[in-house]
């Protein structure tokens, strides 16, 4: 719906007119660009897909690339478009074969010889018998046969016409395979048209030779060439470089057509080419042109071929067009694959895509391009200083919100607990109420306030609600907690599929603390061969590395250091691991790894556990897997520190960690 020009405003009209104006608007066909009726991009669904791959250990760039490959339920992905490209390519190869010109030449030659023999047979002369002997002695190679018949005086007019058609056919096919405008120019070709083509080829070869030599008058010569021979070039190139591009692409397709033939077929066609229009100079000029183009555009595919295995024959020009289509399909497959360095969706040739797969394919790629742009414009993706793509804090909050919702739903379902998502910011209600005082921030007790107002009005008429009627619900102030989540990032977590559940758990807990318990301080520690502190963005986008070692000792050292910075907060340490400690930190800072673990490693780890216990830390260990040595160790740890041990499955890890955090806060309020 527009005024007939893309991007214009609807044109007002007073009444319906002959051009289709209805109710003040004019309706016309949509000519491309963003579809105004397309559904809006579901950024939340796209972010969920991105988050899943990032949690699995992919970089954000790789996750986005995978999202574009898969697409969304309402968006066709690059993989599907690539499949359609290869399907069309295979269909083209299965349907055709490229020896159509040779087949037609053989048929014309056989028909001409049969017709000539039919005319000669009734004649009782020696001349007729000599002619029959000459026809019988022709070589089986059609090219040589056509050449030997060059001076033959045909007795049959039909046979002579068929033989002349062979020469015309070869010339037309050789030229049409290389020049798009040749088919129209060579219609009803005669000596005059052939002479014009020879003159064009001579001028073209001279122009290309001057260009290769760097002569200064090439622009003027190009202008003169196009003025005289422009009818052969409907592409209307603007300069000699564009002319070379056009010619080289078609010449390379013709070369690939020849490469697709068998050696015998190529030899036959080469022999026949010299008979085109009965003038070998045409074949020589085309050979010179191909050589010049190959030297000027060596990057074209001159050595390739197409493996055609169908039954429908193609002429030389048709085969060249089919090879051009195959080449374009190959380029589209590479562009859609996005596997080369620096690949971007903007690299996809939308015009070629629409030409080969239809307008819906063009719309699909534009939609994917918009998806990438909308994720950036929507504040979900950003580029860091080094150019890498990152999830923004807003994206992490959105992912954390969805993960926390799933975790809390799972917690309530499994344990019958109330909806903890509605915890009040001022504290937990005690069940008692009191009259409102200036400065109170507690919520009103609606039932008691309404009762007070009703009783007052029953005794003495007055306003519907008075300040004295208001009662507030008493609540107790929450205890502030300092929480350290220590997560195992050793290779076994990746190998056994625990990487993504660990990240999802951390993100859900982070969102809970940052939105519902803002007074709490959450600290994240990762530990493999060594331990390190990180933020939620760093943990979410942490890529898997081949690292051996489970240095819980170092992780607990960092946890204790963080807790000592918050002496007024309730200390909580949550540990997620799938292996017993196999590394510890020496006094000089060296991380020592050994398996089975050294006694020094176990002693150092338990010493840190006991130090945390003496500080009143609530320690919980979430054991993943069924490793017997780990089971023995965490049981010992729980006894020495008075902590708790959980053995959740991967689906229940988030619910176990979040549920334990909530229980710990309530129990120590």
XYZ file of C-alpha atoms in Angstrom:
669
model
C 0.000 0.000 0.000
C 1.789 3.124 -1.237
C 1.745 5.798 -3.911
C 3.341 3.603 -6.530
C 6.948 4.353 -5.547
C 8.879 2.314 -3.018
C 9.082 3.985 0.367
C 6.474 6.663 -0.499
C 3.494 7.728 1.598
C 0.001 6.509 0.642
C -1.586 8.945 -1.773
C -4.905 10.425 -0.728
C -7.825 10.134 -3.102
C -11.346 11.438 -2.852
C -13.070 8.347 -4.206
C -12.334 5.049 -5.874
C -10.806 5.648 -9.285
C -9.600 3.626 -12.245
C -6.099 3.174 -10.765
C -7.342 1.294 -7.706
C -7.718 4.072 -5.120
C -9.882 2.790 -2.270
C -10.859 4.791 0.831
C -8.148 7.339 0.155
C -5.308 4.822 -0.476
C -3.822 3.250 -3.549
C -2.901 -0.454 -3.502
C 0.019 -1.638 -5.631
C 2.234 -4.710 -5.808
C 4.961 -4.921 -3.162
C 8.375 -4.698 -4.872
C 10.716 -5.804 -2.105
C 12.340 -4.410 1.011
C 11.125 -5.181 4.547
C 7.739 -6.871 4.415
C 5.288 -4.515 6.167
C 3.008 -7.452 6.978
C 5.736 -9.730 8.348
C 5.373 -10.670 12.032
C 7.713 -8.807 14.392
C 10.957 -10.506 15.329
C 10.649 -12.503 18.546
C 13.821 -11.249 20.206
C 13.158 -13.188 23.401
C 12.973 -16.486 21.509
C 16.118 -15.557 19.580
C 17.912 -14.690 22.828
C 16.847 -18.011 24.371
C 18.413 -19.849 21.410
C 21.577 -17.767 21.697
C 21.764 -18.322 25.442
C 21.458 -22.073 25.072
C 24.500 -22.277 22.793
C 26.514 -19.828 24.895
C 25.747 -21.925 27.975
C 27.012 -24.968 26.109
C 30.389 -23.293 25.701
C 30.097 -21.486 22.364
C 31.234 -17.920 21.947
C 28.513 -15.365 21.352
C 29.708 -14.944 17.758
C 29.528 -18.696 17.168
C 26.129 -18.897 18.883
C 24.751 -16.134 16.665
C 26.141 -17.861 13.599
C 24.435 -21.091 14.702
C 21.159 -19.227 15.279
C 21.280 -17.799 11.762
C 21.972 -21.290 10.431
C 19.041 -22.877 12.260
C 16.645 -19.965 12.000
C 13.554 -19.590 14.186
C 10.095 -21.160 13.913
C 8.931 -18.200 11.805
C 12.298 -17.528 10.115
C 13.922 -19.808 7.553
C 17.563 -20.421 8.466
C 20.658 -20.490 6.284
C 20.899 -24.285 6.497
C 17.467 -24.686 4.911
C 18.326 -22.218 2.142
C 21.626 -24.018 1.538
C 19.757 -27.332 1.332
C 17.474 -25.848 -1.306
C 20.470 -24.580 -3.263
C 22.122 -28.017 -3.312
C 18.813 -29.680 -4.122
C 18.356 -27.435 -7.163
C 21.946 -28.051 -8.197
C 21.499 -31.809 -7.976
C 18.194 -31.636 -9.854
C 19.852 -29.709 -12.685
C 22.631 -32.287 -12.979
C 20.268 -35.253 -12.819
C 18.019 -33.870 -15.563
C 20.497 -32.879 -18.298
C 23.513 -33.903 -20.305
C 25.779 -31.511 -22.214
C 26.297 -33.281 -25.551
C 23.158 -31.870 -27.154
C 25.009 -30.050 -29.947
C 27.000 -33.148 -30.883
C 23.816 -35.212 -30.834
C 22.023 -32.724 -33.094
C 25.000 -32.616 -35.499
C 25.044 -36.412 -35.726
C 21.312 -36.476 -36.389
C 21.535 -33.792 -39.102
C 24.521 -35.525 -40.701
C 22.835 -38.929 -40.634
C 19.660 -37.454 -42.130
C 21.607 -35.641 -44.861
C 23.513 -38.826 -45.816
C 20.364 -40.936 -45.804
C 18.538 -38.425 -47.994
C 21.499 -38.187 -50.408
C 21.686 -42.000 -50.713
C 17.949 -42.117 -51.358
C 18.360 -39.727 -54.279
C 21.449 -41.525 -55.646
C 20.113 -45.074 -55.390
C 17.824 -45.085 -58.484
C 20.473 -43.495 -60.747
C 22.308 -46.138 -62.894
C 25.369 -43.937 -63.504
C 28.979 -44.353 -62.505
C 28.884 -40.899 -60.931
C 26.119 -42.018 -58.585
C 28.060 -45.145 -57.579
C 31.232 -43.066 -57.014
C 29.304 -40.655 -54.821
C 27.897 -43.572 -52.791
C 31.397 -44.964 -52.330
C 32.578 -41.536 -51.095
C 29.730 -41.344 -48.614
C 30.435 -44.881 -47.396
C 34.121 -44.037 -46.843
C 33.431 -41.052 -44.566
C 35.121 -41.226 -41.102
C 32.943 -42.025 -38.116
C 34.146 -38.840 -36.406
C 31.413 -36.309 -37.267
C 33.893 -33.413 -37.302
C 36.101 -35.060 -39.902
C 33.077 -36.181 -41.880
C 31.717 -32.633 -42.028
C 35.140 -31.329 -43.101
C 35.511 -33.922 -45.908
C 32.073 -33.027 -47.193
C 33.031 -29.360 -47.480
C 33.459 -29.563 -51.288
C 30.787 -32.199 -51.919
C 28.135 -31.229 -54.474
C 24.863 -32.459 -52.994
C 22.299 -33.941 -55.343
C 19.513 -33.699 -52.751
C 18.319 -30.193 -51.847
C 17.140 -31.423 -48.460
C 20.512 -33.040 -47.742
C 22.290 -29.835 -48.793
C 20.036 -27.842 -46.458
C 20.773 -30.212 -43.546
C 24.506 -29.948 -44.182
C 24.328 -26.146 -44.314
C 22.355 -26.219 -41.079
C 25.222 -28.112 -39.389
C 27.631 -25.275 -40.166
C 25.155 -22.621 -39.088
C 24.312 -24.520 -35.914
C 27.949 -24.791 -34.890
C 28.566 -21.104 -35.482
C 25.437 -20.056 -33.643
C 26.206 -22.293 -30.660
C 29.844 -21.217 -30.384
C 28.898 -17.546 -30.489
C 25.767 -17.802 -28.371
C 27.725 -19.547 -25.610
C 29.986 -16.482 -25.352
C 27.796 -13.495 -26.278
C 24.381 -12.985 -24.721
C 23.152 -10.767 -27.580
C 24.268 -13.098 -30.348
C 21.074 -15.134 -30.649
C 19.039 -12.189 -31.872
C 21.865 -10.736 -33.969
C 22.503 -14.031 -35.804
C 18.881 -14.853 -36.611
C 18.722 -15.917 -40.276
C 22.499 -15.631 -40.462
C 23.925 -14.954 -43.884
C 27.321 -13.998 -45.277
C 26.785 -10.371 -44.275
C 26.015 -11.225 -40.630
C 28.963 -13.618 -40.462
C 31.253 -10.900 -41.810
C 29.941 -8.495 -39.155
C 30.683 -11.028 -36.407
C 34.216 -11.574 -37.722
C 34.768 -7.824 -37.762
C 33.449 -7.527 -34.175
C 35.753 -10.322 -32.977
C 38.757 -8.736 -34.683
C 38.002 -5.349 -33.095
C 37.359 -6.972 -29.719
C 40.648 -8.862 -29.734
C 42.473 -5.664 -30.726
C 40.765 -3.741 -27.907
C 41.687 -6.375 -25.308
C 45.263 -6.508 -26.572
C 45.542 -2.717 -26.205
C 44.085 -2.917 -22.696
C 46.548 -5.657 -21.689
C 49.404 -3.527 -23.051
C 48.227 -0.503 -21.035
C 47.773 1.767 -24.066
C 46.370 5.200 -23.119
C 43.654 5.402 -25.785
C 41.731 2.353 -24.509
C 38.741 4.409 -23.168
C 38.274 6.096 -26.529
C 38.647 2.794 -28.375
C 36.094 1.213 -26.048
C 33.587 3.991 -26.774
C 34.090 3.547 -30.516
C 33.808 -0.244 -30.199
C 30.486 -0.036 -28.330
C 29.142 2.516 -30.808
C 29.755 0.100 -33.659
C 29.137 -3.306 -32.039
C 26.970 -2.491 -29.008
C 24.051 -4.592 -30.316
C 26.036 -7.721 -29.447
C 26.262 -6.643 -25.763
C 22.832 -6.085 -24.177
C 24.537 -5.858 -20.771
C 25.765 -2.401 -21.839
C 29.108 -2.429 -19.969
C 30.296 1.027 -18.906
C 34.011 0.463 -19.491
C 36.451 -2.128 -20.725
C 36.780 -3.739 -17.278
C 33.039 -4.439 -17.124
C 33.191 -5.751 -20.691
C 35.951 -8.174 -19.717
C 33.997 -9.287 -16.636
C 30.930 -10.095 -18.747
C 32.861 -11.916 -21.455
C 35.145 -13.823 -19.065
C 32.211 -15.181 -17.057
C 30.521 -16.582 -20.180
C 33.779 -17.817 -21.733
C 34.667 -19.631 -18.498
C 31.215 -21.249 -18.504
C 31.827 -22.359 -22.114
C 35.209 -23.790 -21.064
C 33.572 -25.710 -18.230
C 31.048 -27.055 -20.733
C 33.855 -28.467 -22.863
C 35.523 -29.888 -19.735
C 32.267 -31.688 -18.939
C 32.487 -33.682 -22.192
C 34.500 -36.842 -22.644
C 37.903 -36.511 -24.381
C 36.439 -38.054 -27.548
C 33.508 -35.639 -27.514
C 35.850 -32.680 -26.999
C 37.961 -33.777 -29.985
C 34.857 -34.118 -32.140
C 33.575 -30.711 -31.120
C 36.965 -29.063 -31.728
C 36.992 -30.481 -35.249
C 33.425 -29.338 -35.842
C 34.171 -25.846 -34.519
C 36.533 -25.258 -37.412
C 33.602 -25.817 -39.781
C 31.417 -23.098 -38.207
C 29.792 -21.079 -41.008
C 32.281 -22.816 -43.291
C 34.985 -20.410 -42.158
C 37.824 -21.564 -39.845
C 38.709 -17.917 -39.110
C 35.728 -17.688 -36.721
C 37.006 -20.558 -34.583
C 40.503 -19.058 -34.575
C 39.185 -15.649 -33.470
C 37.180 -17.248 -30.639
C 40.235 -19.216 -29.530
C 42.280 -16.007 -29.430
C 39.501 -14.277 -27.455
C 39.326 -17.106 -24.889
C 43.104 -17.003 -24.392
C 43.071 -13.245 -23.802
C 40.176 -13.436 -21.387
C 41.844 -16.232 -19.426
C 45.017 -14.157 -19.027
C 42.996 -11.078 -17.990
C 40.715 -12.945 -15.555
C 42.670 -15.938 -14.217
C 40.413 -16.015 -11.135
C 37.470 -17.354 -13.138
C 36.872 -21.093 -13.016
C 38.398 -22.173 -16.322
C 39.249 -25.746 -15.308
C 36.009 -26.813 -13.631
C 33.317 -29.041 -15.043
C 29.795 -30.209 -14.323
C 28.909 -33.841 -13.770
C 25.689 -34.055 -15.753
C 24.075 -37.472 -15.781
C 20.546 -36.889 -17.067
C 18.816 -37.764 -20.312
C 17.753 -34.326 -21.562
C 20.439 -33.022 -23.981
C 21.629 -29.414 -23.857
C 23.142 -27.479 -26.708
C 26.457 -25.707 -26.228
C 24.777 -22.407 -25.379
C 22.245 -24.100 -23.103
C 25.014 -26.075 -21.433
C 26.995 -22.860 -20.885
C 23.917 -21.317 -19.256
C 23.493 -24.449 -17.104
C 27.164 -24.268 -16.062
C 26.681 -20.578 -15.256
C 23.705 -21.514 -13.106
C 25.735 -24.231 -11.362
C 28.524 -21.736 -10.694
C 26.051 -19.237 -9.283
C 24.504 -21.924 -7.089
C 27.978 -22.873 -5.815
C 28.686 -19.229 -4.947
C 25.336 -18.950 -3.165
C 26.065 -22.100 -1.173
C 29.403 -20.621 -0.075
C 27.793 -17.287 0.818
C 24.993 -18.956 2.769
C 27.469 -21.252 4.524
C 29.229 -18.197 6.049
C 32.276 -20.366 6.737
C 34.956 -18.124 5.254
C 36.845 -15.476 7.292
C 34.966 -12.218 7.696
C 31.694 -13.692 6.444
C 28.620 -11.471 6.738
C 25.013 -11.891 5.676
C 25.422 -8.764 3.559
C 27.724 -10.864 1.330
C 24.787 -12.922 0.042
C 23.873 -11.916 -3.520
C 20.146 -11.316 -3.006
C 19.440 -10.864 -6.705
C 21.065 -14.210 -7.547
C 19.302 -15.840 -4.603
C 15.914 -14.632 -5.806
C 16.750 -15.678 -9.366
C 17.561 -19.233 -8.295
C 15.270 -19.878 -5.296
C 12.499 -17.314 -5.661
C 11.455 -14.179 -3.761
C 10.762 -16.028 -0.505
C 14.490 -16.896 -0.214
C 15.430 -13.240 -0.593
C 12.894 -12.304 2.089
C 14.293 -15.014 4.393
C 17.866 -13.689 4.174
C 16.691 -10.113 4.685
C 14.794 -11.335 7.761
C 17.913 -12.986 9.164
C 19.902 -9.813 8.539
C 17.237 -7.842 10.390
C 17.354 -10.388 13.221
C 21.078 -9.786 13.754
C 20.552 -6.023 13.563
C 17.538 -6.066 15.905
C 19.450 -8.034 18.540
C 22.038 -5.263 18.516
C 19.538 -2.407 18.362
C 17.477 -4.059 21.086
C 20.420 -3.898 23.472
C 20.935 -7.673 23.658
C 24.260 -7.860 21.799
C 27.209 -5.484 21.819
C 30.779 -5.407 20.583
C 33.611 -5.131 23.054
C 36.739 -3.031 22.553
C 38.506 -5.898 20.765
C 35.607 -6.292 18.322
C 34.224 -9.513 19.788
C 30.478 -9.947 20.192
C 29.113 -10.126 23.742
C 25.798 -10.582 25.499
C 24.802 -7.319 27.178
C 23.752 -7.025 30.845
C 20.179 -6.650 29.610
C 20.451 -9.948 27.751
C 21.871 -11.651 30.835
C 19.026 -10.282 32.952
C 16.474 -11.596 30.479
C 18.095 -15.019 30.375
C 18.391 -15.073 34.152
C 14.731 -14.145 34.541
C 13.608 -17.028 32.335
C 15.962 -19.485 34.021
C 14.921 -18.359 37.503
C 11.266 -18.760 36.624
C 11.905 -22.334 35.496
C 13.962 -23.066 38.614
C 11.348 -21.676 41.012
C 8.554 -23.518 39.229
C 10.586 -26.687 39.585
C 11.252 -25.938 43.255
C 7.563 -25.434 44.058
C 6.526 -28.480 42.087
C 9.015 -30.756 43.820
C 8.690 -29.422 47.341
C 5.303 -27.726 47.542
C 6.808 -24.399 48.608
C 5.025 -21.100 48.153
C 5.838 -18.662 45.351
C 9.097 -17.097 46.496
C 9.083 -14.768 43.497
C 6.838 -12.353 45.437
C 9.095 -11.752 48.419
C 8.657 -8.190 49.762
C 11.520 -5.775 49.615
C 11.106 -4.546 53.206
C 11.210 -7.954 54.864
C 9.096 -10.991 55.702
C 5.639 -10.340 57.303
C 5.282 -11.535 60.913
C 1.463 -11.811 60.879
C 0.973 -8.878 63.289
C -0.073 -5.314 62.455
C 0.089 -1.882 64.124
C -1.261 1.641 63.538
C 0.479 3.557 60.768
C 3.064 6.124 61.806
C 4.684 8.842 59.749
C 7.669 7.393 57.830
C 6.432 3.783 57.793
C 7.224 1.932 54.543
C 5.536 -1.379 55.381
C 2.530 -2.409 53.267
C -0.987 -1.693 54.564
C -2.982 -4.422 56.216
C -6.037 -3.942 53.979
C -8.451 -6.119 55.971
C -7.783 -4.463 59.344
C -7.754 -0.983 57.814
C -11.181 -1.577 56.251
C -12.535 -3.007 59.522
C -11.280 0.020 61.501
C -12.956 2.400 59.044
C -16.269 0.489 59.193
C -16.342 0.395 63.003
C -15.521 4.106 63.255
C -18.247 5.130 60.816
C -20.786 2.891 62.559
C -20.163 4.773 65.811
C -19.706 8.267 64.367
C -20.332 9.510 60.800
C -17.235 10.789 59.048
C -14.978 10.306 56.019
C -14.785 6.927 54.329
C -11.166 6.505 55.375
C -9.221 8.369 58.042
C -5.533 8.277 58.852
C -6.307 6.729 62.216
C -7.929 3.734 60.490
C -4.728 2.683 58.699
C -2.784 -0.303 59.990
C 0.439 -1.646 58.453
C 1.663 -5.215 58.372
C 4.686 -5.725 60.588
C 7.719 -7.377 58.992
C 11.121 -8.352 60.195
C 14.208 -7.049 58.442
C 15.996 -9.596 56.332
C 19.501 -10.616 57.206
C 22.088 -9.557 54.626
C 24.102 -12.430 53.174
C 27.496 -12.650 51.487
C 27.220 -15.570 49.063
C 30.048 -17.244 47.164
C 29.161 -19.685 44.382
C 32.150 -21.881 43.493
C 31.730 -23.800 40.238
C 33.952 -26.522 38.836
C 35.181 -25.725 35.284
C 37.490 -28.695 34.805
C 37.267 -30.701 31.572
C 35.145 -33.441 33.130
C 32.302 -30.931 33.504
C 32.354 -30.414 29.749
C 32.932 -34.040 28.885
C 29.984 -35.305 30.909
C 27.484 -32.651 29.787
C 27.481 -30.634 33.040
C 28.804 -27.380 31.565
C 25.499 -25.826 30.502
C 23.502 -26.847 33.625
C 26.247 -25.299 35.782
C 26.040 -22.010 33.880
C 22.240 -21.966 33.937
C 22.316 -22.484 37.686
C 24.749 -19.611 38.213
C 22.706 -17.275 36.004
C 19.447 -18.130 37.778
C 20.999 -17.585 41.208
C 22.575 -14.322 40.080
C 19.226 -13.035 38.809
C 17.483 -14.016 42.052
C 20.045 -12.201 44.185
C 20.251 -9.108 41.979
C 16.481 -8.632 41.703
C 14.924 -10.058 44.905
C 17.728 -9.862 47.453
C 19.626 -6.764 46.388
C 21.233 -6.398 49.808
C 23.027 -9.708 49.394
C 26.434 -9.820 47.752
C 26.999 -12.684 45.276
C 30.556 -13.569 44.336
C 31.426 -16.088 41.583
C 34.524 -18.284 41.670
C 35.556 -20.781 38.982
C 38.057 -23.516 39.703
C 39.965 -25.947 37.503
C 43.742 -26.307 37.808
C 43.550 -22.889 39.476
C 40.668 -20.787 40.768
C 39.645 -17.306 39.642
C 36.941 -14.778 40.407
C 34.640 -13.741 37.586
C 31.422 -11.879 36.901
C 28.218 -13.356 35.528
C 28.981 -12.243 31.969
C 32.407 -13.848 32.086
C 30.995 -17.102 33.467
C 28.107 -17.199 30.993
C 30.407 -16.771 28.011
C 33.234 -18.903 29.398
C 34.377 -21.318 26.703
C 35.343 -24.855 27.531
C 39.063 -25.598 27.780
C 40.949 -28.864 28.062
C 42.106 -28.393 31.653
C 42.831 -31.099 34.209
C 42.648 -30.437 37.901
C 40.021 -29.607 40.540
C 41.553 -26.992 42.834
C 38.802 -26.620 45.446
C 41.468 -25.466 47.926
C 42.186 -22.335 45.869
C 38.440 -21.697 45.349
C 37.761 -21.814 49.102
C 40.713 -19.478 49.727
C 39.122 -16.918 47.400
C 35.717 -17.504 48.981
C 37.096 -16.874 52.485
C 38.829 -13.706 51.320
C 35.538 -12.377 49.943
C 33.575 -13.267 53.085
C 36.097 -11.444 55.290
C 35.330 -8.253 53.346
C 31.708 -8.499 54.603
C 31.994 -9.220 58.344
C 28.433 -8.000 59.017
C 26.846 -10.364 56.482
C 25.718 -13.946 56.851
C 28.440 -16.067 55.128
C 27.195 -18.638 52.580
C 29.362 -20.815 50.309
C 27.826 -23.005 47.591
C 30.081 -25.465 45.747
C 29.159 -27.245 42.487
C 31.640 -29.962 41.479
C 31.853 -33.374 39.871
C 35.249 -34.511 41.150
C 37.328 -34.806 44.281
C 40.090 -32.230 44.854
C 43.125 -33.090 42.726
C 45.049 -29.822 43.003
C 46.008 -27.317 45.677
C 47.879 -24.040 45.935
C 51.365 -23.939 47.433
C 52.464 -20.953 49.578
C 54.491 -19.622 46.638
C 51.355 -19.578 44.432
C 52.144 -22.679 42.381
C 49.168 -24.936 41.583
C 50.138 -28.579 42.212
C 48.087 -31.254 40.392
C 48.211 -35.001 40.837
C 45.867 -37.950 40.443
C 45.052 -39.763 42.616
C 45.141 -36.671 44.820
C 48.059 -36.205 47.183
C 47.401 -36.228 50.937
C 48.695 -32.644 50.976
C 45.870 -31.640 48.597
C 43.168 -33.182 50.786
C 44.666 -31.701 53.983
C 44.894 -28.203 52.463
C 41.315 -28.377 51.201
C 39.878 -29.607 54.520
C 41.843 -26.929 56.378
C 40.057 -24.239 54.353
C 36.723 -25.984 54.961
C 37.315 -25.906 58.736
C 38.373 -22.247 58.595
C 35.083 -21.394 56.909
C 33.157 -23.428 59.477
C 34.819 -21.551 62.362
C 33.626 -18.314 60.775
C 30.045 -19.600 60.890
C 29.797 -20.183 57.137
C 26.860 -22.147 55.787
C 28.594 -24.526 53.368
C 26.651 -26.616 50.827
C 28.203 -28.962 48.276
C 26.307 -30.072 45.166
C 27.850 -33.298 43.998
C 27.346 -34.167 40.322
C 27.817 -37.724 39.160
C 28.428 -40.945 41.059
C 32.182 -40.879 41.594
C 32.823 -42.961 44.737
C 35.939 -41.040 45.809
C 34.058 -37.744 45.502
C 31.176 -39.165 47.546
C 33.521 -40.154 50.367
C 35.249 -36.764 50.310
C 32.098 -34.609 50.397
C 30.657 -36.718 53.225
C 33.856 -36.075 55.187
C 33.654 -32.402 54.317
C 30.054 -32.196 55.576
C 30.977 -33.809 58.885
C 34.001 -31.563 59.444
C 32.186 -28.332 58.534
C 28.634 -29.116 59.549
C 27.564 -28.427 55.973
C 25.070 -30.039 53.664
C 25.618 -32.307 50.665
C 23.212 -32.611 47.727
C 23.344 -35.035 44.828
C 20.909 -33.570 42.274
C 20.546 -34.740 38.705
C 21.451 -32.215 36.033
C 17.859 -31.120 35.498
C 17.457 -30.470 39.212
C 20.753 -28.685 39.855
C 19.305 -25.189 39.567
C 16.379 -25.971 41.844
C 18.715 -27.533 44.415
C 21.118 -24.556 44.532
C 18.436 -21.847 44.557
C 16.299 -23.771 47.047
C 19.227 -24.237 49.420
C 20.091 -20.535 49.202
C 16.515 -19.576 50.125
C 16.376 -22.096 52.984
C 19.702 -20.863 54.367
C 18.492 -17.266 54.450
C 15.255 -18.215 56.211
C 16.964 -20.449 58.759
C 19.486 -17.753 59.769
C 17.201 -14.739 59.741
